[in-house]
Amino acid sequence: MAWRGNLSKNIKELRFLLCQSSPASSSARAFIEKNYKELKTLNPKLPILIRECSGVEPQLWLRYDLGVEKGIKLEGMTEPQISKLLESMVKAAAAFKA
Amino acid sequence: MGLGLLASKAIRPTTRLINFQNPNNLFLRTIVSKPELRNPEPAAAQPEQPLVDLSPRTPVGGARVHFPNPDDAIEVFVDGFPVKIPKGFSVLQACEVAGVDIPRFCYHSRLSIAGNCRMCLVEVEKSPKPVASCAMPALPGMKIKTDTPVAKKAREGVMEFLLMNHPLDCPICDQGGECDLQDQSMAFGSDRGRFTEMKRSVVDKNLGPLVKTVMTRCIQCTRCVRFASEVAGVQDLGMLGRGSGEEIGTYVEKLMTSELSGNVIDICPVGALTSKPFAFKARNWELKNTETIDVTDAVGSNIRIDSRGPEVMRIVPRLNEDINEEWISDKTRFCYDGLKRQRLNDPMIRGPDGRFKPVNWREALSVVAEVAHQVKPEEIVGISGKLSDAESMIVLKDFLNRLGSNNVWGEGIGVNTNADLRSGYIMNTSIAGLEKADAFLLVGTQPRVEAAMVNARIRKTVTVNQAKVGYIGPATDFNYDNQHLGTGPQTLIDIAEGRHPFSKIISNAKHPVIIVGGGIFERKDQDAIFAAVETIAKQGNVVRSDWNGLNVLLLHAAQAAALDLGLVPQSENSLESAKFVYLMGADDTNLDKIPKDAFVVYQGHHGDKSVYRANVILPAAAFSEKEGIYENTEGCTQQTWPAVPTVGDSRDDWKIIRALSEVAEVRLPYDTIGGVRARLRTVAPNLVQIDEREPAALPSSLRPTFTQKMDPTPFGVAVENFYMTDAITRASKIMAQCSAMLLKK
Amino acid sequence: MASVVKSIIDGVKEKGLGGFFRHLKNEGYLRCLPDGNLLQTKIHNIGATLVGVDKFGNKYYEKTENTQYGRHRWVEYAEKTRYNASQVPAEWHGWLHFITDHTGDEVKFVCFLNLFPWKYHMLRKYKPHYNICNEFVLQLLLLKPKRYGVEHKENLSGHGEEFIYHSKGHALNPGQRNWTRYQPWQSTNEP
């Protein structure tokens, strides 16, 4: 999908915060296991930080230019939902920039 | 008078009339009698069984008892109290579980048993003589008695013998106040001695600039000998002679060059081996103890800083079973006098003549803010140093991001370092987990100089498990057996492709461990090297669900947290094209790369190297003066506490940047350390879980494979001089002496 | 009594009447009128031997026969108006308080001997009861304070803040040291 290559255009940093073992983060873990490689290969310069900590709620944080950050809770989302969310955030960022 | 009188008044009815008639009653005592006293039989007819307090007891020092096989537990009786212990325990350990502390001099829980001081003698039923409890294994049903006259007499006798040849040095001995001999003679010794002859004296040995020896005080417990040979791995010390002529020494005129040599100071129960830099400086009761973390290397050893007023007097280890047990390296122990020299205490601005002029904070911050706004955002670069804490790093990153710059990185982290998956840069087998390993592959790392406590752990594993160690890198000496497999990445490729004999050792091992050195992050081909290591890991089944043996040994205290926070350089020449450089404690960056017209701000606590290039100096607090979060190389987050007040006009790092953001009108949204930690939680929540180690679940094999050419240059040495690695140790006189005298040439 | 009259007549003959009265004033006899203490000292001086004078000008007298025990050694202070016991220096203190028989000026004498050891015969002549070999020990014992000793000062309590003793951390102590426990950064090279 084309939007995956456009990640690094407007987003400066992507962060996934999740728990190592709790069921709430299982979809986030699945998403990363499936898609991280592809995302990183298409955007080698973009830092996609994956930070695990026990007991933390799954979250996705995006850092834009000038230190503006947006965080979204991924609790209760399934893996395709997370994918769609990421896509919408990328498109929104591109639209905002334009 | 007193209660007897009261009791008699209760028994004898008194009326006011009687009192009025004879006011002298007040001073008459009536005899109060009890039924037992009227009984003419003597009380010693039947000795009563002493009542045993059967309430549950906690082991000595709050220790935990680990039962390797719970069905193999034995029951023994300590002073009548039944206690369950694992099978191989000695009598002394059984008494410890029962909460009874037996005095000892030569026994140490982490060293082998010697049994030569005889202070631990206890009485065991059905034994003709008192038994050395440290050496005697506890048998089931043993009845151990520690407070009988036999045991007490034994202790008094042993103490008397020990004090016979011991000099009367207490007033001038550094160990006074914390001396085992003093404490145990007060608690267990007799009140007088009977020695009227001449005491023997022993000539002092020279063990180096760190350990002061007064061998006359030695009681020949051999703890130092056992420590040096078992834990430090050097066979430096030994016992010479026999009987009263016994002397501990090196026999040849040799200095103790081991990096763990300072621990004999803690181990020696008397004042025979003491700290030379601390000699005659303070007594232990005037020192205030603060429990913090050491930052001279990435291990994060737990230390206790003893301070008197505004200065740090000494550093002493704290027990942490998982990281450093009870030992600390020499660099950790003796770097404290660097905290008193070459300190930055006032903000300074470099005038047009090139000299620094001290100014006040308002001026300094306004100058910096002004220049920051004059440059373009992509020309702003921030570098955080080796000793920075996590709070200051996140505040620096936030501040520079808000100015529009993306170029913030931590010192020692090269371009394109992949900081995405935590398992790619921490020690996935924790330091304590290394004890289970049975094969080690060390790639480009010399643990002896990079992380001395990890090296001690590896040595422990090698001795106990007969683990095999393969080392790839330049020739160094190790204190355990190892095979030097090669010097460069070529050997890695050989092992990865299975051609090297060591790959078979890795595949046969049940718990193989690969340790990659942190110096790899500076190489251009780090991705290729990590890919090769991943291949080895896959072949050797190093990364499994129950065991992750792929480790990276980081070099600096701030590196793990910096990688956690994402402080990775984004582009190759951001430094060469920078116009505004913010160095936060970064003393080891290549200053030549900074262009001549760049405006450099240095925020740190020592005037080390980068100060000479700086245009503005902002004084910050050192690790002993601030409360900061540090993450060690295994991912365990720990916190330092301030032991001494800050020097001069210096402030905490994060507070300086917060103030700067206010002046530069890009105000950061937090004001207190709680606010900074809340922000840390949104970036890397494991950094807020203090004293906890968060394992990385997602394996680093998720990383995409990049086809990168492997550079055939052999691996270099990351730490050339063990004693001078960062700003604090470079400013220290003791470290300078050590590197002059003790470095192996 | 006769000796007193004789000394007066001699004094007048030497110095003339005006000179004699000036001499009296300098010696403090005029102060005797308001100060009975000084008068008593002057009366006691008659018939006493002057043992020595110290560097401040205090005169030390001794009268062994016909004197009450305990009053056979005394000092006449140099400063006739404001005098107190702390003006007696350490070398004379022992002698004055009957602790020792070594007078204060002996030290000087022995020091002198250090420089001119051939003058030991003088010591024999003037203090014949001292054994020469003891003098080496005496030299050692009496010379030792000189190495670390400071000049004797009388007790200046009450004279004002600049004169009294202040501990080494006191703000008014003249010899203040730098109490900071760290060394600030000094640039090692010229910029």
Tab-separated table of C-alpha atoms in Angstrom, chain B residues 69-412:
chain	number	residue	atom	x	y	z
B	69	ASN	CA	14.275	-29.539	45.686
B	70	PRO	CA	11.628	-28.977	48.317
B	71	ASP	CA	11.300	-32.667	49.225
B	72	ASP	CA	14.920	-32.724	50.224
B	73	ALA	CA	14.509	-30.390	53.157
B	74	ILE	CA	15.989	-31.317	56.528
B	75	GLU	CA	14.837	-30.277	59.934
B	76	VAL	CA	17.309	-29.223	62.580
B	77	PHE	CA	16.844	-27.612	65.968
B	78	VAL	CA	18.573	-24.337	66.678
B	79	ASP	CA	18.369	-23.494	70.388
B	80	GLY	CA	15.312	-25.711	70.520
B	81	PHE	CA	13.630	-23.992	67.606
B	82	PRO	CA	12.880	-26.379	64.726
B	83	VAL	CA	13.832	-25.030	61.321
B	84	LYS	CA	13.597	-26.471	57.822
B	85	ILE	CA	16.643	-26.067	55.616
B	86	PRO	CA	17.749	-27.410	52.243
B	87	LYS	CA	20.030	-30.375	52.228
B	88	GLY	CA	23.519	-28.968	51.734
B	89	PHE	CA	23.344	-26.175	54.297
B	90	SER	CA	25.994	-25.800	56.943
B	91	VAL	CA	25.204	-25.381	60.614
B	92	LEU	CA	25.921	-21.655	60.383
B	93	GLN	CA	23.499	-21.261	57.523
B	94	ALA	CA	20.879	-23.242	59.417
B	95	CYS	CA	21.271	-20.896	62.369
B	96	GLU	CA	20.962	-17.939	60.001
B	97	VAL	CA	17.667	-19.269	58.724
B	98	ALA	CA	16.548	-19.579	62.321
B	99	GLY	CA	17.425	-15.945	62.909
B	100	VAL	CA	20.500	-16.566	65.059
B	101	ASP	CA	23.567	-14.654	63.937
B	102	ILE	CA	26.734	-16.569	64.781
B	103	PRO	CA	29.932	-14.500	65.016
B	104	ARG	CA	32.516	-15.266	62.375
B	105	PHE	CA	35.592	-13.760	60.814
B	106	CYS	CA	36.770	-16.018	58.027
B	107	TYR	CA	33.417	-17.184	56.701
B	108	HIS	CA	31.850	-15.147	53.919
B	109	SER	CA	28.706	-16.263	52.155
B	110	ARG	CA	30.144	-15.654	48.685
B	111	LEU	CA	33.551	-17.245	49.209
B	112	SER	CA	34.667	-20.792	49.818
B	113	ILE	CA	34.743	-22.088	53.377
B	114	ALA	CA	38.048	-21.842	55.217
B	115	GLY	CA	37.169	-22.590	58.819
B	116	ASN	CA	40.346	-21.137	60.268
B	117	CYS	CA	39.117	-18.379	62.568
B	118	ARG	CA	37.128	-20.744	64.873
B	119	MET	CA	34.893	-17.947	66.016
B	120	CYS	CA	31.769	-19.683	64.765
B	121	LEU	CA	32.091	-22.538	67.268
B	122	VAL	CA	28.748	-23.736	68.543
B	123	GLU	CA	27.775	-26.638	70.681
B	124	VAL	CA	26.095	-29.537	68.993
B	125	GLU	CA	24.530	-32.207	71.107
B	126	LYS	CA	26.370	-35.517	71.155
B	127	SER	CA	29.564	-33.880	69.930
B	128	PRO	CA	32.622	-34.083	72.188
B	129	LYS	CA	33.905	-30.652	71.262
B	130	PRO	CA	32.389	-27.483	69.857
B	131	VAL	CA	31.910	-27.562	66.142
B	132	ALA	CA	32.963	-24.975	63.531
B	133	SER	CA	29.490	-24.190	62.266
B	134	CYS	CA	30.639	-22.694	58.976
B	135	ALA	CA	32.249	-25.942	57.878
B	136	MET	CA	30.022	-28.589	59.430
B	137	PRO	CA	27.127	-29.670	57.199
B	138	ALA	CA	23.808	-29.741	58.985
B	139	LEU	CA	22.527	-33.280	59.433
B	140	PRO	CA	18.874	-34.075	59.966
B	141	GLY	CA	17.754	-33.914	63.555
B	142	MET	CA	20.856	-32.081	64.757
B	143	LYS	CA	20.396	-30.129	67.932
B	144	ILE	CA	22.437	-26.963	67.724
B	145	LYS	CA	22.933	-24.822	70.759
B	146	THR	CA	24.453	-21.382	70.335
B	147	ASP	CA	24.016	-19.784	73.743
B	148	THR	CA	25.282	-22.421	76.122
B	149	PRO	CA	28.272	-21.796	78.408
B	150	VAL	CA	30.402	-24.036	76.186
B	151	ALA	CA	29.754	-21.955	73.097
B	152	LYS	CA	30.224	-18.712	74.995
B	153	LYS	CA	33.476	-19.857	76.516
B	154	ALA	CA	34.690	-20.941	73.120
B	155	ARG	CA	33.956	-17.511	71.694
B	156	GLU	CA	35.652	-15.741	74.546
B	157	GLY	CA	38.691	-17.926	74.150
B	158	VAL	CA	38.938	-17.399	70.417
B	159	MET	CA	38.523	-13.685	70.855
B	160	GLU	CA	41.245	-13.610	73.476
B	161	PHE	CA	43.622	-15.379	71.134
B	162	LEU	CA	42.809	-13.090	68.261
B	163	LEU	CA	43.413	-10.007	70.345
B	164	MET	CA	46.713	-11.295	71.669
B	165	ASN	CA	48.738	-10.317	68.655
B	166	HIS	CA	46.470	-7.535	67.523
B	167	PRO	CA	47.997	-4.061	67.900
B	168	LEU	CA	46.334	-1.358	69.948
B	169	ASP	CA	45.577	0.680	66.868
B	170	CYS	CA	41.889	1.465	67.335
B	171	PRO	CA	42.364	5.237	67.654
B	172	ILE	CA	44.371	5.420	64.433
B	173	CYS	CA	42.742	2.598	62.528
B	174	ASP	CA	40.313	3.531	59.786
B	175	GLN	CA	38.110	0.568	60.498
B	176	GLY	CA	37.247	1.847	63.955
B	177	GLY	CA	33.512	2.106	64.297
B	178	GLU	CA	32.841	-0.463	61.609
B	179	CYS	CA	35.320	-3.118	62.695
B	180	ASP	CA	34.118	-6.691	63.077
B	181	LEU	CA	36.763	-7.345	65.699
B	182	GLN	CA	35.607	-4.406	67.818
B	183	ASP	CA	31.949	-5.331	67.558
B	184	GLN	CA	32.427	-9.012	68.217
B	185	SER	CA	34.809	-8.478	71.093
B	186	MET	CA	32.257	-6.223	72.743
B	187	ALA	CA	29.461	-8.688	72.144
B	188	PHE	CA	31.188	-12.023	72.642
B	189	GLY	CA	34.588	-11.454	74.161
B	190	SER	CA	35.600	-11.393	77.795
B	191	ASP	CA	36.116	-8.161	79.614
B	192	ARG	CA	39.800	-8.553	80.291
B	193	GLY	CA	42.816	-10.087	78.668
B	194	ARG	CA	45.704	-11.932	80.207
B	195	PHE	CA	48.444	-11.234	77.706
B	196	THR	CA	51.582	-9.709	79.115
B	197	GLU	CA	54.202	-10.659	76.544
B	198	MET	CA	55.390	-8.805	73.482
B	199	LYS	CA	53.100	-8.682	70.478
B	200	ARG	CA	54.403	-9.605	67.063
B	201	SER	CA	54.438	-7.119	64.234
B	202	VAL	CA	54.506	-7.623	60.498
B	203	VAL	CA	56.009	-5.495	57.780
B	204	ASP	CA	53.466	-3.669	55.568
B	205	LYS	CA	53.009	-4.695	51.951
B	206	ASN	CA	52.584	-2.358	49.027
B	207	LEU	CA	49.478	-3.340	47.119
B	208	GLY	CA	49.070	-0.233	45.038
B	209	PRO	CA	47.580	3.227	45.299
B	210	LEU	CA	44.160	1.949	46.309
B	211	VAL	CA	44.581	-0.531	49.121
B	212	LYS	CA	46.415	0.514	52.259
B	213	THR	CA	47.881	-2.368	54.190
B	214	VAL	CA	48.801	-2.478	57.859
B	215	MET	CA	49.566	-6.157	58.083
B	216	THR	CA	50.143	-6.099	61.825
B	217	ARG	CA	46.391	-5.853	62.219
B	218	CYS	CA	45.738	-8.889	60.046
B	219	ILE	CA	44.050	-11.794	61.809
B	220	GLN	CA	44.853	-14.241	58.989
B	221	CYS	CA	41.274	-14.990	58.095
B	222	THR	CA	42.295	-15.433	54.404
B	223	ARG	CA	39.133	-13.753	53.107
B	224	CYS	CA	41.211	-11.544	50.823
B	225	VAL	CA	43.150	-14.523	49.467
B	226	ARG	CA	39.955	-16.385	48.669
B	227	PHE	CA	38.335	-13.314	47.141
B	228	ALA	CA	41.279	-12.588	44.892
B	229	SER	CA	41.519	-16.127	43.616
B	230	GLU	CA	37.818	-16.891	43.333
B	231	VAL	CA	35.946	-13.737	42.482
B	232	ALA	CA	38.599	-11.505	40.973
B	233	GLY	CA	40.378	-14.345	39.260
B	234	VAL	CA	43.886	-13.103	39.993
B	235	GLN	CA	46.180	-15.205	42.126
B	236	ASP	CA	47.850	-12.192	43.671
B	237	LEU	CA	47.551	-12.761	47.379
B	238	GLY	CA	48.625	-15.720	49.410
B	239	MET	CA	49.487	-16.758	52.917
B	240	LEU	CA	53.170	-17.233	53.653
B	241	GLY	CA	54.715	-18.841	56.659
B	242	ARG	CA	53.223	-20.880	59.436
B	243	GLY	CA	51.908	-20.358	62.911
B	244	SER	CA	52.345	-16.939	64.383
B	245	GLY	CA	54.683	-16.005	61.542
B	246	GLU	CA	51.922	-16.149	58.971
B	247	GLU	CA	51.779	-13.175	56.661
B	248	ILE	CA	49.379	-12.305	53.867
B	249	GLY	CA	51.121	-10.787	50.934
B	250	THR	CA	52.027	-11.030	47.313
B	251	TYR	CA	55.460	-12.607	47.963
B	252	VAL	CA	56.849	-10.858	44.904
B	253	GLU	CA	56.740	-7.069	44.769
B	254	LYS	CA	53.498	-7.004	42.848
B	255	LEU	CA	50.691	-4.481	42.952
B	256	MET	CA	47.074	-5.578	42.895
B	257	THR	CA	46.137	-4.663	39.362
B	258	SER	CA	42.752	-6.361	39.268
B	259	GLU	CA	39.803	-4.090	38.629
B	260	LEU	CA	37.988	-5.611	41.603
B	261	SER	CA	40.881	-5.050	43.999
B	262	GLY	CA	38.994	-2.449	46.028
B	263	ASN	CA	36.534	-5.036	47.292
B	264	VAL	CA	39.122	-6.564	49.620
B	265	ILE	CA	38.699	-3.373	51.630
B	266	ASP	CA	35.094	-4.277	52.369
B	267	ILE	CA	35.889	-7.913	52.915
B	268	CYS	CA	38.665	-7.517	55.444
B	269	PRO	CA	37.043	-7.711	58.885
B	270	VAL	CA	39.784	-5.700	60.573
B	271	GLY	CA	41.757	-2.666	59.547
B	272	ALA	CA	44.527	-4.562	57.790
B	273	LEU	CA	43.318	-3.675	54.292
B	274	THR	CA	41.764	-0.259	54.085
B	275	SER	CA	41.119	2.315	51.442
B	276	LYS	CA	44.196	4.418	50.816
B	277	PRO	CA	42.435	7.506	49.474
B	278	PHE	CA	40.037	7.401	52.434
B	279	ALA	CA	42.790	6.921	55.027
B	280	PHE	CA	42.410	9.188	58.043
B	281	LYS	CA	39.712	11.234	56.394
B	282	ALA	CA	36.602	10.431	58.388
B	283	ARG	CA	35.026	8.102	60.892
B	284	ASN	CA	32.032	6.118	59.814
B	285	TRP	CA	29.610	7.619	62.330
B	286	GLU	CA	29.957	11.112	60.983
B	287	LEU	CA	29.056	10.096	57.462
B	288	LYS	CA	25.611	10.289	55.957
B	289	ASN	CA	24.712	7.354	53.744
B	290	THR	CA	22.787	7.793	50.525
B	291	GLU	CA	21.814	4.828	48.427
B	292	THR	CA	22.297	5.570	44.759
B	293	ILE	CA	23.472	4.103	41.520
B	294	ASP	CA	26.853	4.276	39.926
B	295	VAL	CA	27.161	5.828	36.481
B	296	THR	CA	30.770	5.233	35.510
B	297	ASP	CA	29.766	2.242	33.449
B	298	ALA	CA	26.628	0.720	32.050
B	299	VAL	CA	26.178	-1.873	34.780
B	300	GLY	CA	24.459	0.463	37.202
B	301	SER	CA	25.987	-1.078	40.325
B	302	ASN	CA	24.160	-0.154	43.476
B	303	ILE	CA	26.327	1.954	45.693
B	304	ARG	CA	26.061	3.850	48.908
B	305	ILE	CA	27.638	7.277	48.918
B	306	ASP	CA	28.999	8.267	52.310
B	307	SER	CA	29.169	12.012	52.555
B	308	ARG	CA	30.078	14.469	55.241
B	309	GLY	CA	28.546	17.839	54.643
B	310	PRO	CA	28.994	18.961	51.067
B	311	GLU	CA	31.632	16.469	50.030
B	312	VAL	CA	31.572	12.816	49.161
B	313	MET	CA	33.979	10.937	51.407
B	314	ARG	CA	33.741	7.430	50.002
B	315	ILE	CA	31.651	5.045	47.940
B	316	VAL	CA	30.734	1.629	49.234
B	317	PRO	CA	28.758	-1.144	47.504
B	318	ARG	CA	25.183	-2.073	48.256
B	319	LEU	CA	23.780	-5.533	47.967
B	320	ASN	CA	21.894	-6.234	44.774
B	321	GLU	CA	21.766	-9.884	43.926
B	322	ASP	CA	20.756	-9.320	40.331
B	323	ILE	CA	23.311	-6.807	39.205
B	324	ASN	CA	26.444	-6.474	41.217
B	325	GLU	CA	26.024	-8.822	44.210
B	326	GLU	CA	28.217	-7.203	46.827
B	327	TRP	CA	31.074	-5.965	44.689
B	328	ILE	CA	31.909	-2.835	42.770
B	329	SER	CA	34.760	-2.143	40.427
B	330	ASP	CA	37.683	0.092	41.343
B	331	LYS	CA	36.519	2.816	39.011
B	332	THR	CA	33.166	3.035	40.729
B	333	ARG	CA	34.726	2.969	44.162
B	334	PHE	CA	37.393	5.572	43.753
B	335	CYS	CA	36.070	8.044	41.206
B	336	TYR	CA	34.557	10.241	43.888
B	337	ASP	CA	37.420	12.654	44.143
B	338	GLY	CA	36.789	13.613	40.542
B	339	LEU	CA	33.541	15.097	41.805
B	340	LYS	CA	35.522	17.747	43.647
B	341	ARG	CA	37.905	18.869	40.930
B	342	GLN	CA	37.407	20.930	37.804
B	343	ARG	CA	33.768	21.594	38.576
B	344	LEU	CA	31.758	24.107	36.646
B	345	ASN	CA	29.995	26.319	39.091
B	346	ASP	CA	28.857	29.447	37.249
B	347	PRO	CA	27.297	30.077	33.849
B	348	MET	CA	29.962	31.511	31.592
B	349	ILE	CA	29.945	33.204	28.231
B	350	ARG	CA	32.976	33.409	26.018
B	351	GLY	CA	33.782	36.996	25.369
B	352	PRO	CA	35.164	38.384	22.099
B	353	ASP	CA	38.715	37.973	23.354
B	354	GLY	CA	38.135	34.266	23.761
B	355	ARG	CA	38.161	34.210	27.537
B	356	PHE	CA	35.254	33.030	29.634
B	357	LYS	CA	33.399	35.493	31.753
B	358	PRO	CA	31.080	34.355	34.529
B	359	VAL	CA	27.560	35.716	34.131
B	360	ASN	CA	24.279	35.097	35.828
B	361	TRP	CA	21.683	32.638	34.633
B	362	ARG	CA	19.360	35.180	33.120
B	363	GLU	CA	21.989	36.525	30.762
B	364	ALA	CA	23.313	33.132	29.798
B	365	LEU	CA	19.882	31.718	29.013
B	366	SER	CA	18.824	34.767	27.057
B	367	VAL	CA	21.960	34.629	24.928
B	368	VAL	CA	21.377	30.961	24.158
B	369	ALA	CA	17.728	31.503	23.339
B	370	GLU	CA	18.572	34.380	21.054
B	371	VAL	CA	21.067	32.376	19.047
B	372	ALA	CA	18.715	29.402	18.895
B	373	HIS	CA	16.130	31.505	17.164
B	374	GLN	CA	18.557	32.949	14.681
B	375	VAL	CA	19.504	29.625	13.095
B	376	LYS	CA	17.428	27.421	10.871
B	377	PRO	CA	15.832	24.419	12.551
B	378	GLU	CA	17.800	21.840	10.648
B	379	GLU	CA	21.034	23.424	11.740
B	380	ILE	CA	20.334	22.772	15.396
B	381	VAL	CA	22.000	19.697	16.853
B	382	GLY	CA	21.788	18.282	20.346
B	383	ILE	CA	24.073	15.630	21.792
B	384	SER	CA	23.453	14.094	25.213
B	385	GLY	CA	26.359	12.717	27.146
B	386	LYS	CA	27.475	9.486	28.746
B	387	LEU	CA	26.321	10.388	32.210
B	388	SER	CA	22.987	12.019	31.422
B	389	ASP	CA	19.889	10.821	33.165
B	390	ALA	CA	16.696	9.934	31.346
B	391	GLU	CA	14.774	13.003	32.482
B	392	SER	CA	17.286	15.428	31.062
B	393	MET	CA	17.494	13.508	27.810
B	394	ILE	CA	13.765	13.566	27.198
B	395	VAL	CA	13.597	17.256	28.077
B	396	LEU	CA	16.434	17.992	25.657
B	397	LYS	CA	14.720	16.010	22.945
B	398	ASP	CA	11.409	17.739	23.527
B	399	PHE	CA	12.982	21.158	23.546
B	400	LEU	CA	14.936	20.663	20.354
B	401	ASN	CA	11.958	19.032	18.657
B	402	ARG	CA	9.880	22.032	19.513
B	403	LEU	CA	12.498	24.256	17.939
B	404	GLY	CA	12.026	22.178	14.822
B	405	SER	CA	15.181	20.134	14.921
B	406	ASN	CA	15.304	16.376	14.598
B	407	ASN	CA	18.986	15.980	15.239
B	408	VAL	CA	19.253	14.867	18.829
B	409	TRP	CA	21.291	11.875	19.705
B	410	GLY	CA	23.184	10.306	22.515
B	411	GLU	CA	26.942	10.123	22.547
B	412	GLY	CA	28.334	6.887	21.271
